[in-house]
Amino acid sequence: MATQTKAAPQTTDRELWSELMDFYIEEAWILDERRFHDWLDLFTEDAFYFMPRRKNVYRRDLAKEFSGPGDLALMEEHKTDLQMRVARLDTGMAWAEDPPSRTRHLVGNLAIQSVDGDEVHCKTAFIAHKSHLETDQDLYTGARHDILRRVDGQWKIARRTVLIDANVLLSKNLSIFL
Amino acid sequence: MVATKKYSIIDTETGALDRRIFVDEAIYREELEKIFGRAWQMIGHVSLVPNRNDFFHTYMGEDPVILTRDNNGQLHAFLNMCRHRGNRIVRADEGNSKNFMCTYHGWTFSNDGRLEHVPGVSEAYYDALAMDELSLIEAKVDTYAGIVFATWDHEAPSLEAYLGDARWYLDVSFNRRDGGTIAYGPQKWLEPCNWKTPVDNCSDNYHVPVTHLSSMLAKNKLIGTPRTTQQEMATSIDRRHLFVNGHSLTFAEVDEKTPRAGHGMTAANRHLFEAYQLDTLPEVERRLGSKRARGMQLNNHSLFPNGVLGFRLALPRGPLMTEFWHFAIVDKDAPEDIQGYLRWGLGGNNGVAGLFEQDDIDNWRQVSLSATSPLARKYSQWLSMGRGHTTDNHPEYVGHVSERYISESNQRNFYTRWEEFMNADSWADISIEPIAADYQGSATLNS
Ligand code: FES
Ligand SMILES: [Fe+2]
């Protein structure tokens, strides 16, 4: 599990850092402007989007805090699955998102953990707010541990692990992308 | 017998249902006592506490419960309440511990419930504390196909009697393999609706082609999942809807090669599911007999009071709030790839981010909420579908069997069962239908 917090970013490459930060800012605008097909284009064909469950455990059991591979997660999506979610929205009958949520994603605290050829391992923190129908509100905070890959000069998400800061989700559903 | 009938909320002749039961605080409080204080409820699974001294934290109604496997391997379910002042003695979802120390004053209970240690018992209590009368409050526990059930009411009938012939149908999903089942999870989230609405919805096949059309279309387009139309559901005669001993079930008559658990099945992996079905057929037939092994598939269902589609729970959190727990339950001996697809499919369809589940909650909430209006409350819910089109004497199937897959007879029966629990002074006033189905094969309640 990519949950261990490494100290400072292992790179001092400010240029790379800015490039990646631009990527995340662009992604946030894409999501909040509901350009979901553009969002899908940010993922590699072999992308994997994973959101484990987060258990409430004693300190001595922290190694088991996040559900691992082979266990039930909150989301485990290959690109087809993400496409399925977007295709659903396009039908105009995905009632959880029709009328659609008003979302705001704030992404920061970018730390580059390693650079390996065309791939970068990095993590960010996010706050995402969802306003739905008349008065429903959800607030999600968490971390994204990503592997970004440079494909034809563009950064793409090859793997995303969303570590959400909640045990019981205080939401009626998880209908937005984090 | 019941002298005066306090609750009369469903008119089974017309299907009119009194909406107050979804919002009234006093009714809700009484449900916690008369339903959740009495009925057998699913609380966990043996695979969540596989080792000695494992514990898993769960709920019965609003009450926090610790499921333990003690040092001798015995299962217990305790109210998570220190017998001193009432602090919770466990604060984690799960773990492994021989005893539980209360973080307030340090009373310590063993995982078989005994009060083992009280700080200052000689000095502060002058050795006058009757420690052996201060064990944890314990529920009665039993298991079905690995799923752990518990009840607070020691007068309750056995779990076998409580499930009754619902088990004949449930076995088709949960009692297939010698190795039993394994449960993964739960996902947990809050649904702002009354707990009864998602339970009632389990027999509402009527909503599927409308509420979930977008997901069926998207799945059909991208992973080749066949979609069901309203017309098919309304007219099919090989799918059934029935109520037995308080529990609501729907099932389909299928051929022997149809995979029985279809969540996570795609056009690309369908052959793996079909191979799994055919490979395991001899074992399943030995366990369940040929009718159930070769010809039946369990579909949406609920267990009274709050079990929703398999091992999933609608936990009451006030009249207008439900904490939902989603577990994925699969055959323990299934190959890893099949287990993976099922786990992914169950969550991907019915979990908090599930394609299907997402679209349910606003319906359920608004159905519950409409009852907050004195104006709206004057107009009942209208559960009249399929009246007069059920039989109690079906030649093949035990229970109150509907002619069609789409019907509200299970809902009428569910609210009638609710009345029965709410009007009863004790278990003596609650009916249990005798076991009448033909249980061919070797499978029993827990083997
Ligand atoms: S409340 Fe538990 S020791 Fe006092
Ligand atoms: Fe539904």
XYZ file of C-alpha atoms and ligand atoms in Angstrom:
630
model
C 0.000 0.000 0.000
C 1.168 3.458 -0.892
C 0.205 4.889 2.433
C 3.570 5.539 3.989
C 4.472 9.171 4.121
C 7.909 9.810 2.786
C 9.680 12.928 3.926
C 10.468 15.698 1.478
C 10.128 15.204 -2.264
C 13.193 13.478 -3.573
C 13.527 15.900 -6.419
C 14.435 19.526 -6.438
C 13.248 19.861 -9.993
C 10.978 22.901 -9.684
C 10.165 22.755 -13.354
C 8.768 19.241 -13.106
C 6.905 20.219 -9.959
C 5.232 23.150 -11.748
C 4.409 21.010 -14.732
C 2.683 18.445 -12.545
C 0.919 21.103 -10.521
C -0.416 22.589 -13.772
C -1.663 19.123 -14.668
C -3.564 18.805 -11.385
C -5.018 22.296 -11.622
C -6.186 21.535 -15.153
C -7.723 18.251 -13.981
C -9.612 20.041 -11.195
C -11.075 22.550 -13.659
C -12.046 19.754 -16.031
C -13.919 17.950 -13.247
C -15.612 21.057 -11.907
C -16.622 22.165 -15.399
C -18.074 18.703 -15.956
C -15.927 17.919 -18.991
C -15.860 14.238 -18.151
C -14.761 12.988 -21.559
C -11.725 15.262 -21.269
C -11.163 13.794 -17.825
C -11.158 10.250 -19.246
C -8.511 11.404 -21.725
C -6.230 12.169 -18.774
C -5.956 8.436 -18.043
C -3.721 5.924 -19.809
C -5.452 2.981 -21.471
C -4.173 0.652 -18.730
C -5.123 3.041 -15.925
C -6.272 1.741 -12.563
C -8.258 3.932 -10.175
C -8.395 2.567 -6.652
C -10.067 3.792 -3.490
C -9.628 1.445 -0.523
C -11.882 1.334 2.506
C -10.418 3.053 5.529
C -10.858 1.172 8.754
C -11.003 2.582 12.231
C -8.326 0.564 14.001
C -6.076 0.836 17.024
C -2.614 2.256 16.506
C -1.095 -1.213 16.832
C -3.159 -2.313 13.801
C -2.425 0.679 11.561
C -0.851 -1.605 8.967
C -4.418 -2.808 8.343
C -5.986 0.657 8.203
C -6.586 0.549 4.449
C -8.184 -2.415 2.740
C -5.594 -3.986 0.487
C -5.699 -5.627 -2.925
C -7.958 -8.684 -2.897
C -10.267 -7.082 -0.346
C -13.440 -5.048 -0.863
C -12.572 -1.460 -1.822
C -14.775 1.618 -2.253
C -13.798 1.823 -5.910
C -11.563 -0.321 -8.115
C -11.837 0.856 -11.665
C -10.102 0.119 -14.895
C -10.487 2.596 -17.706
C -13.563 0.806 -19.082
C -15.227 1.180 -15.710
C -14.542 4.901 -15.622
C -15.878 5.131 -19.181
C -18.993 3.290 -18.027
C -19.557 5.927 -15.360
C -19.264 8.723 -17.879
C -21.476 6.901 -20.415
C -24.072 6.680 -17.662
C -24.039 10.446 -17.135
C -24.469 10.929 -20.882
C -27.788 9.045 -20.910
C -29.513 11.905 -19.101
C -31.035 9.340 -16.740
C -28.284 8.860 -14.178
C -30.513 10.198 -11.439
C -27.798 10.549 -8.789
C -26.180 13.132 -11.065
C -29.187 14.454 -12.927
C -29.597 17.286 -12.024
C -25.809 17.206 -11.664
C -23.786 18.040 -8.580
C -21.934 21.317 -8.289
C -18.411 20.351 -7.348
C -15.190 22.110 -6.400
C -11.897 20.270 -6.232
C -8.929 21.934 -4.556
C -5.651 20.084 -5.020
C -2.344 20.932 -3.363
C 0.557 19.726 -1.220
C 2.133 18.137 -4.276
C 5.128 15.998 -3.335
C 7.120 14.163 -5.966
C 8.229 10.867 -4.506
C 10.222 9.335 -7.312
C 10.965 9.718 -10.984
C 11.534 6.606 -13.041
C 12.001 7.210 -16.761
C 8.646 8.397 -18.104
C 6.868 7.728 -14.824
C 6.523 9.905 -11.770
C 5.193 8.784 -8.409
C 3.660 11.681 -6.575
C 1.071 12.495 -3.985
C -1.308 15.379 -3.460
C -3.921 16.336 -0.910
C -7.423 17.322 -1.945
C -10.593 18.895 -0.664
C -13.665 18.229 -2.770
C -17.039 19.764 -2.116
C -20.265 18.519 -3.611
C -23.516 20.431 -3.601
C -26.489 18.470 -4.892
C -30.158 19.188 -5.554
C -31.288 21.986 -3.273
C -29.461 21.653 0.024
C -27.310 18.487 0.036
C -23.648 18.982 0.784
C -20.741 16.584 1.048
C -17.171 17.372 1.914
C -14.440 14.919 1.020
C -10.810 15.285 1.960
C -8.006 12.886 1.293
C -4.817 12.101 -0.518
C -4.181 10.960 -4.051
C -1.169 8.765 -4.633
C -0.656 8.809 -8.378
C 1.632 7.328 -10.951
C 1.745 9.762 -13.854
C 3.212 8.653 -17.164
C 4.357 10.831 -20.020
C 2.639 9.607 -23.184
C 3.369 11.484 -26.434
C 4.486 14.501 -24.435
C 1.339 14.583 -22.272
C 1.046 13.567 -18.647
C -1.516 10.817 -18.063
C -2.692 9.102 -14.913
C -1.605 5.468 -14.997
C -2.585 4.701 -11.455
C -4.497 6.628 -8.840
C -5.041 5.544 -5.252
C -7.469 7.781 -3.380
C -7.051 7.629 0.389
C -10.163 9.154 1.827
C -10.242 10.704 5.317
C -13.342 8.928 6.565
C -14.558 5.684 8.062
C -18.355 5.891 7.706
C -18.843 8.158 4.688
C -21.222 10.945 5.652
C -22.644 10.929 2.145
C -25.738 9.477 0.549
C -23.542 8.079 -2.219
C -20.235 8.601 -3.957
C -21.367 9.988 -7.285
C -18.517 12.370 -8.115
C -14.925 11.715 -9.120
C -12.123 12.412 -6.655
C -52.687 -13.097 22.348
C -52.736 -9.409 21.633
C -55.625 -7.714 23.359
C -55.751 -4.449 21.447
C -54.023 -3.952 18.176
C -52.013 -0.785 18.555
C -50.766 -0.567 15.008
C -52.857 -1.022 11.916
C -50.780 0.611 9.225
C -51.371 -1.459 6.126
C -54.721 -2.244 4.576
C -53.934 -5.490 2.784
C -57.185 -5.268 0.814
C -56.355 -1.946 -0.834
C -52.594 -1.740 -0.265
C -52.901 1.633 1.517
C -49.907 2.167 3.812
C -49.839 4.766 6.586
C -46.797 6.997 5.978
C -46.330 7.905 9.651
C -44.172 4.834 10.214
C -41.370 6.480 8.252
C -41.065 9.678 10.273
C -42.677 9.386 13.672
C -40.082 9.560 16.463
C -42.170 7.596 18.976
C -42.836 4.805 16.497
C -39.141 4.706 15.696
C -38.215 4.359 19.395
C -40.671 1.509 19.697
C -39.173 -0.215 16.639
C -35.773 -0.256 18.327
C -37.308 -2.184 21.200
C -39.916 -4.380 19.554
C -38.121 -5.198 16.320
C -34.396 -4.673 16.864
C -34.641 -5.818 20.489
C -36.253 -9.075 19.437
C -35.547 -10.255 15.909
C -32.574 -12.264 14.713
C -30.318 -9.882 12.823
C -27.243 -10.393 10.689
C -24.268 -8.942 12.571
C -21.175 -10.396 10.967
C -19.552 -13.358 9.332
C -17.262 -16.078 10.660
C -14.597 -14.978 8.175
C -14.444 -11.545 9.857
C -13.220 -13.208 13.055
C -11.200 -16.129 11.668
C -8.769 -16.509 14.584
C -9.079 -17.005 18.305
C -9.433 -13.668 20.128
C -10.421 -11.781 16.971
C -13.178 -9.218 17.349
C -15.331 -7.332 14.891
C -17.414 -4.305 15.830
C -20.981 -4.227 14.561
C -24.501 -3.060 15.402
C -27.932 -4.389 16.223
C -30.252 -1.499 15.499
C -28.541 1.473 17.123
C -26.786 -0.637 19.731
C -23.038 -1.160 19.317
C -22.115 -4.829 19.457
C -18.790 -6.633 19.752
C -18.622 -9.922 17.900
C -15.815 -11.970 19.427
C -14.235 -15.356 18.944
C -13.003 -16.264 22.388
C -9.861 -18.120 23.339
C -11.696 -21.425 22.849
C -12.942 -20.516 19.394
C -16.508 -19.827 20.581
C -18.453 -16.920 19.019
C -20.104 -14.297 21.235
C -21.984 -11.049 20.657
C -21.891 -8.468 23.452
C -23.411 -5.075 23.922
C -20.450 -2.715 23.705
C -21.180 -1.191 27.084
C -19.057 -1.214 30.182
C -21.135 -2.435 33.094
C -19.801 0.362 35.325
C -21.065 3.598 33.751
C -21.689 2.527 30.196
C -18.662 3.636 28.235
C -17.894 1.716 25.059
C -15.137 -0.803 25.745
C -14.189 -1.234 22.076
C -13.595 1.727 19.787
C -12.109 0.060 16.725
C -13.754 -1.729 13.805
C -11.779 -4.910 14.352
C -8.722 -6.364 15.979
C -7.440 -9.192 18.138
C -7.566 -9.065 21.910
C -8.143 -11.438 24.801
C -9.794 -8.725 26.810
C -11.196 -5.240 26.578
C -10.247 -2.530 29.030
C -12.671 0.325 29.503
C -10.835 3.596 28.933
C -12.825 5.387 31.637
C -11.880 3.663 34.903
C -10.220 0.513 33.657
C -12.758 -2.242 34.238
C -11.558 -5.082 32.057
C -13.708 -7.747 30.448
C -12.500 -10.980 28.875
C -13.622 -11.729 25.332
C -16.070 -14.309 26.675
C -17.784 -11.535 28.604
C -16.570 -11.955 32.180
C -15.584 -8.955 34.249
C -11.979 -9.915 34.985
C -10.439 -6.919 36.615
C -11.627 -3.861 38.489
C -8.966 -1.365 39.600
C -9.093 -0.912 43.335
C -11.600 -3.684 43.907
C -10.308 -4.324 47.434
C -9.514 -0.770 48.459
C -12.161 1.335 46.764
C -14.928 -1.268 46.711
C -13.959 -2.957 50.002
C -14.263 -6.295 48.114
C -18.010 -5.771 48.020
C -18.438 -5.701 44.251
C -20.302 -8.715 42.811
C -18.031 -9.026 39.814
C -19.593 -12.221 38.528
C -22.937 -10.446 38.153
C -21.394 -7.742 36.002
C -20.525 -9.643 32.842
C -21.093 -8.016 29.481
C -24.669 -8.149 28.195
C -24.717 -11.051 25.776
C -26.942 -11.761 22.798
C -27.881 -15.197 21.541
C -25.767 -16.093 18.500
C -26.017 -18.623 15.682
C -24.731 -18.855 12.141
C -26.217 -19.607 8.778
C -23.812 -20.396 5.930
C -21.078 -18.478 7.735
C -23.228 -15.394 8.336
C -23.481 -14.614 12.062
C -26.925 -13.726 13.391
C -27.827 -12.541 16.872
C -30.883 -11.672 18.933
C -31.225 -9.975 22.317
C -34.389 -11.919 23.070
C -33.557 -15.207 24.713
C -37.192 -16.261 24.151
C -36.704 -15.995 20.386
C -37.165 -19.194 18.379
C -34.052 -20.843 16.928
C -32.371 -19.180 13.966
C -33.404 -22.172 11.887
C -37.062 -21.575 12.762
C -36.688 -17.810 12.304
C -35.335 -18.190 8.780
C -37.855 -20.939 8.135
C -38.309 -21.823 4.513
C -36.616 -18.627 3.400
C -33.537 -20.804 3.824
C -34.704 -23.160 1.083
C -34.306 -20.225 -1.301
C -31.324 -18.542 0.368
C -29.341 -21.785 0.148
C -29.347 -21.363 -3.621
C -26.963 -18.401 -3.192
C -25.274 -18.884 0.162
C -25.081 -22.594 0.906
C -23.639 -23.946 -2.322
C -20.156 -25.087 -1.437
C -18.691 -27.363 1.236
C -16.188 -24.647 2.050
C -18.906 -22.099 2.820
C -18.682 -18.392 2.145
C -16.334 -15.543 2.906
C -17.379 -11.940 3.539
C -15.391 -8.860 2.512
C -16.146 -5.428 3.857
C -18.020 -3.470 4.887
C -18.297 -0.213 3.050
C -20.234 2.121 5.349
C -22.170 5.252 4.533
C -25.205 7.277 5.617
C -28.408 7.229 3.639
C -30.914 9.895 4.709
C -33.998 7.682 4.571
C -36.030 5.494 6.870
C -34.480 2.017 7.253
C -37.641 0.259 6.040
C -37.599 1.810 2.577
C -34.394 0.138 1.350
C -35.592 -3.138 2.867
C -38.959 -2.894 1.104
C -37.122 -1.902 -2.088
C -35.458 -5.344 -2.244
C -38.655 -6.802 -3.655
C -39.341 -3.792 -5.842
C -38.347 -5.182 -9.221
C -40.704 -2.577 -10.664
C -38.169 0.233 -10.139
C -35.208 -1.466 -11.772
C -35.825 -0.604 -15.446
C -36.619 3.021 -14.525
C -34.295 3.971 -11.678
C -31.388 2.020 -13.112
C -31.841 2.407 -16.854
C -28.748 4.597 -17.264
C -26.550 1.972 -15.604
C -28.041 -0.862 -17.594
C -27.451 1.041 -20.827
C -23.869 1.963 -19.906
C -23.020 -1.574 -18.798
C -24.581 -3.006 -21.900
C -22.588 -0.655 -24.095
C -19.192 -1.045 -22.417
C -19.066 -4.532 -20.934
C -21.851 -6.306 -22.757
C -24.126 -6.970 -19.777
C -27.596 -7.900 -21.031
C -30.278 -5.454 -19.928
C -33.717 -6.226 -18.612
C -36.743 -4.396 -19.890
C -39.910 -3.552 -18.044
C -41.843 -5.696 -20.465
C -39.653 -8.735 -19.810
C -39.978 -8.337 -16.079
C -43.698 -7.815 -16.138
C -44.489 -10.764 -18.348
C -41.852 -13.347 -17.514
C -43.300 -16.412 -15.858
C -39.971 -17.995 -14.985
C -39.176 -15.368 -12.367
C -40.976 -15.256 -9.070
C -41.542 -13.107 -6.098
C -42.502 -14.650 -2.791
C -42.778 -14.050 0.929
C -42.063 -16.691 3.511
C -41.917 -16.474 7.297
C -41.302 -12.718 7.297
C -38.681 -12.676 4.569
C -38.995 -11.278 1.059
C -37.473 -13.159 -1.840
C -37.315 -13.059 -5.575
C -35.822 -15.765 -7.738
C -35.624 -16.998 -11.295
C -35.962 -20.408 -12.852
C -32.847 -20.837 -14.962
C -31.042 -23.571 -16.833
C -28.170 -25.435 -15.244
C -25.417 -23.535 -17.003
C -26.564 -20.025 -16.062
C -24.058 -18.575 -13.563
C -25.799 -18.136 -10.222
C -23.928 -15.065 -9.039
C -23.798 -12.620 -11.911
C -22.338 -9.475 -10.353
C -19.115 -8.599 -12.112
C -19.884 -10.790 -15.104
C -19.030 -9.212 -18.455
C -19.175 -10.459 -22.029
C -15.414 -11.013 -21.778
C -15.367 -13.069 -18.573
C -18.726 -14.805 -18.910
C -17.035 -18.068 -19.901
C -15.229 -18.140 -16.540
C -18.510 -17.767 -14.680
C -20.124 -20.484 -16.806
C -17.193 -22.799 -16.215
C -17.420 -22.140 -12.463
C -21.118 -22.953 -12.527
C -20.654 -26.240 -14.398
C -17.545 -27.280 -12.445
C -19.308 -26.878 -9.139
C -22.677 -28.301 -10.190
C -22.057 -31.840 -8.849
C -21.062 -30.464 -5.445
C -24.009 -28.071 -5.361
C -26.382 -30.820 -6.407
C -25.078 -33.099 -3.668
C -25.700 -30.297 -1.182
C -29.014 -28.878 -2.434
C -30.629 -31.560 -4.575
C -31.330 -31.261 -8.271
C -34.231 -28.785 -8.279
C -32.328 -26.082 -6.418
C -28.933 -26.871 -7.921
C -30.006 -27.103 -11.540
C -33.013 -24.876 -11.858
C -32.944 -21.884 -9.536
C -31.188 -18.557 -9.079
C -31.825 -16.299 -6.083
C -32.346 -12.653 -6.981
C -33.078 -9.565 -4.881
C -34.281 -10.364 -1.383
C -34.411 -9.083 2.165
C -34.346 -10.743 5.559
C -36.605 -9.329 8.224
C -35.935 -6.882 9.695
C -33.004 -5.164 8.013
C -31.004 -7.480 5.773
C -30.747 -6.110 2.261
C -29.624 -8.266 -0.706
C -27.393 -10.870 0.859
C -25.243 -9.782 3.754
C -25.894 -6.035 3.631
C -27.446 -4.067 6.434
C -29.806 -1.115 6.792
C -28.967 0.059 10.317
C -31.461 2.516 11.823
C -30.024 5.882 12.897
C -33.202 7.818 13.621
C -36.447 7.881 11.630
C -34.825 9.631 8.669
C -31.304 8.222 8.693
C -29.906 4.795 7.860
C -26.326 3.637 8.098
C -25.760 1.311 5.218
C -23.249 -1.534 5.382
C -22.238 -3.248 2.200
C -20.388 -6.562 2.369
C -19.452 -8.738 -0.572
C -20.136 -12.383 0.205
C -18.709 -15.040 -2.091
C -18.009 -18.783 -2.099
C -14.807 -19.309 -0.158
C -13.664 -22.052 -2.503
C -14.312 -20.042 -5.672
C -11.200 -19.431 -7.773
C -9.449 -16.159 -7.095
C -10.484 -14.579 -10.409
C -14.177 -15.348 -9.849
C -13.962 -14.002 -6.285
C -12.320 -10.856 -7.608
C -14.959 -10.250 -10.286
C -17.759 -10.853 -7.808
C -16.275 -8.552 -5.194
C -15.703 -5.857 -7.788
C -19.141 -6.373 -9.311
C -21.016 -6.317 -6.006
C -19.320 -3.072 -4.996
C -19.458 -1.605 -8.482
C -23.204 -2.184 -8.636
C -24.413 -1.887 -5.055
C -21.688 -0.187 -3.037
C -21.549 3.479 -2.052
C -20.224 4.383 -5.503
C -22.198 1.566 -7.140
C -23.708 2.345 -10.501
C -27.066 1.080 -9.263
C -26.967 2.078 -5.617
C -26.207 5.745 -6.369
C -29.509 6.227 -8.088
C -31.620 4.623 -5.359
C -31.068 6.921 -2.449
C -32.877 10.054 -3.576
C -35.961 7.964 -4.340
C -35.815 6.359 -0.917
C -35.222 9.606 0.872
C -38.086 11.387 -0.795
C -40.416 8.451 -0.154
C -39.532 8.684 3.549
C -39.554 12.477 3.667
C -42.939 12.938 2.062
C -44.410 11.715 5.329
C -43.096 14.746 7.227
C -45.843 16.846 5.656
C -49.234 16.721 7.410
C -50.764 17.325 4.014
C -48.904 14.527 2.239
C -49.524 12.196 5.156
C -53.252 12.278 4.449
C -52.559 10.299 1.300
C -51.297 6.782 1.856
C -48.613 4.988 -0.069
C -50.372 2.839 -2.585
C -49.127 -0.757 -2.582
C -51.897 -2.360 -4.585
C -49.938 -4.076 -7.329
C -50.756 -7.725 -7.945
C -53.542 -7.922 -5.340
C -55.349 -11.242 -5.667
C -52.589 -12.684 -7.832
C -50.682 -14.709 -5.275
C -51.093 -18.223 -4.023
C -50.202 -20.014 -0.798
C -50.498 -23.404 -2.478
C -47.982 -23.360 -5.239
C -47.175 -26.914 -6.357
C -43.406 -26.300 -6.352
C -42.720 -23.330 -4.148
C -43.429 -22.862 -0.463
C -44.561 -19.390 0.645
C -46.900 -16.653 -0.559
C -46.024 -16.833 -4.216
C -46.793 -14.092 -6.742
C -47.738 -14.892 -10.296
C -45.319 -12.322 -11.601
C -41.857 -10.937 -10.920
C -43.327 -7.488 -10.495
C -45.743 -7.282 -7.589
C -46.209 -5.453 -4.300
C -47.345 -8.504 -2.401
C -43.989 -8.811 -0.607
C -44.282 -5.202 0.510
C -47.815 -5.750 1.819
C -46.549 -8.786 3.693
C -43.454 -6.978 4.975
C -45.527 -4.195 6.553
C -47.946 -6.789 7.924
C -44.996 -8.557 9.543
C -43.872 -5.184 10.926
C -47.351 -4.754 12.483
C -47.111 -8.204 13.999
C -43.791 -7.420 15.716
C -44.962 -3.987 16.846
C -48.246 -5.285 18.240
C -46.706 -8.259 20.030
C -46.036 -8.229 23.747
C -43.518 -11.023 23.387
C -42.341 -13.714 20.986
C -45.401 -15.721 22.016
C -47.484 -13.305 19.916
C -45.310 -13.601 16.801
C -46.130 -16.310 14.290
C -43.568 -18.676 12.836
C -44.504 -20.658 9.765
C -43.671 -24.358 9.999
C -40.837 -25.611 7.811
C -42.525 -27.302 4.880
C -40.093 -27.224 1.957
C -38.314 -30.316 0.727
C -34.655 -29.877 1.663
C -32.972 -32.324 -0.638
C -29.234 -32.691 -0.342
C -26.801 -32.598 2.543
C -26.636 -28.868 3.319
C -27.733 -27.823 6.795
C -28.034 -24.473 8.543
C -24.332 -24.263 9.221
C -22.546 -27.004 7.353
S -17.338 3.317 32.785
Fe -16.075 1.656 32.360
S -14.765 1.530 34.027
Fe -16.086 3.155 34.552
Fe -32.445 -0.014 -6.899
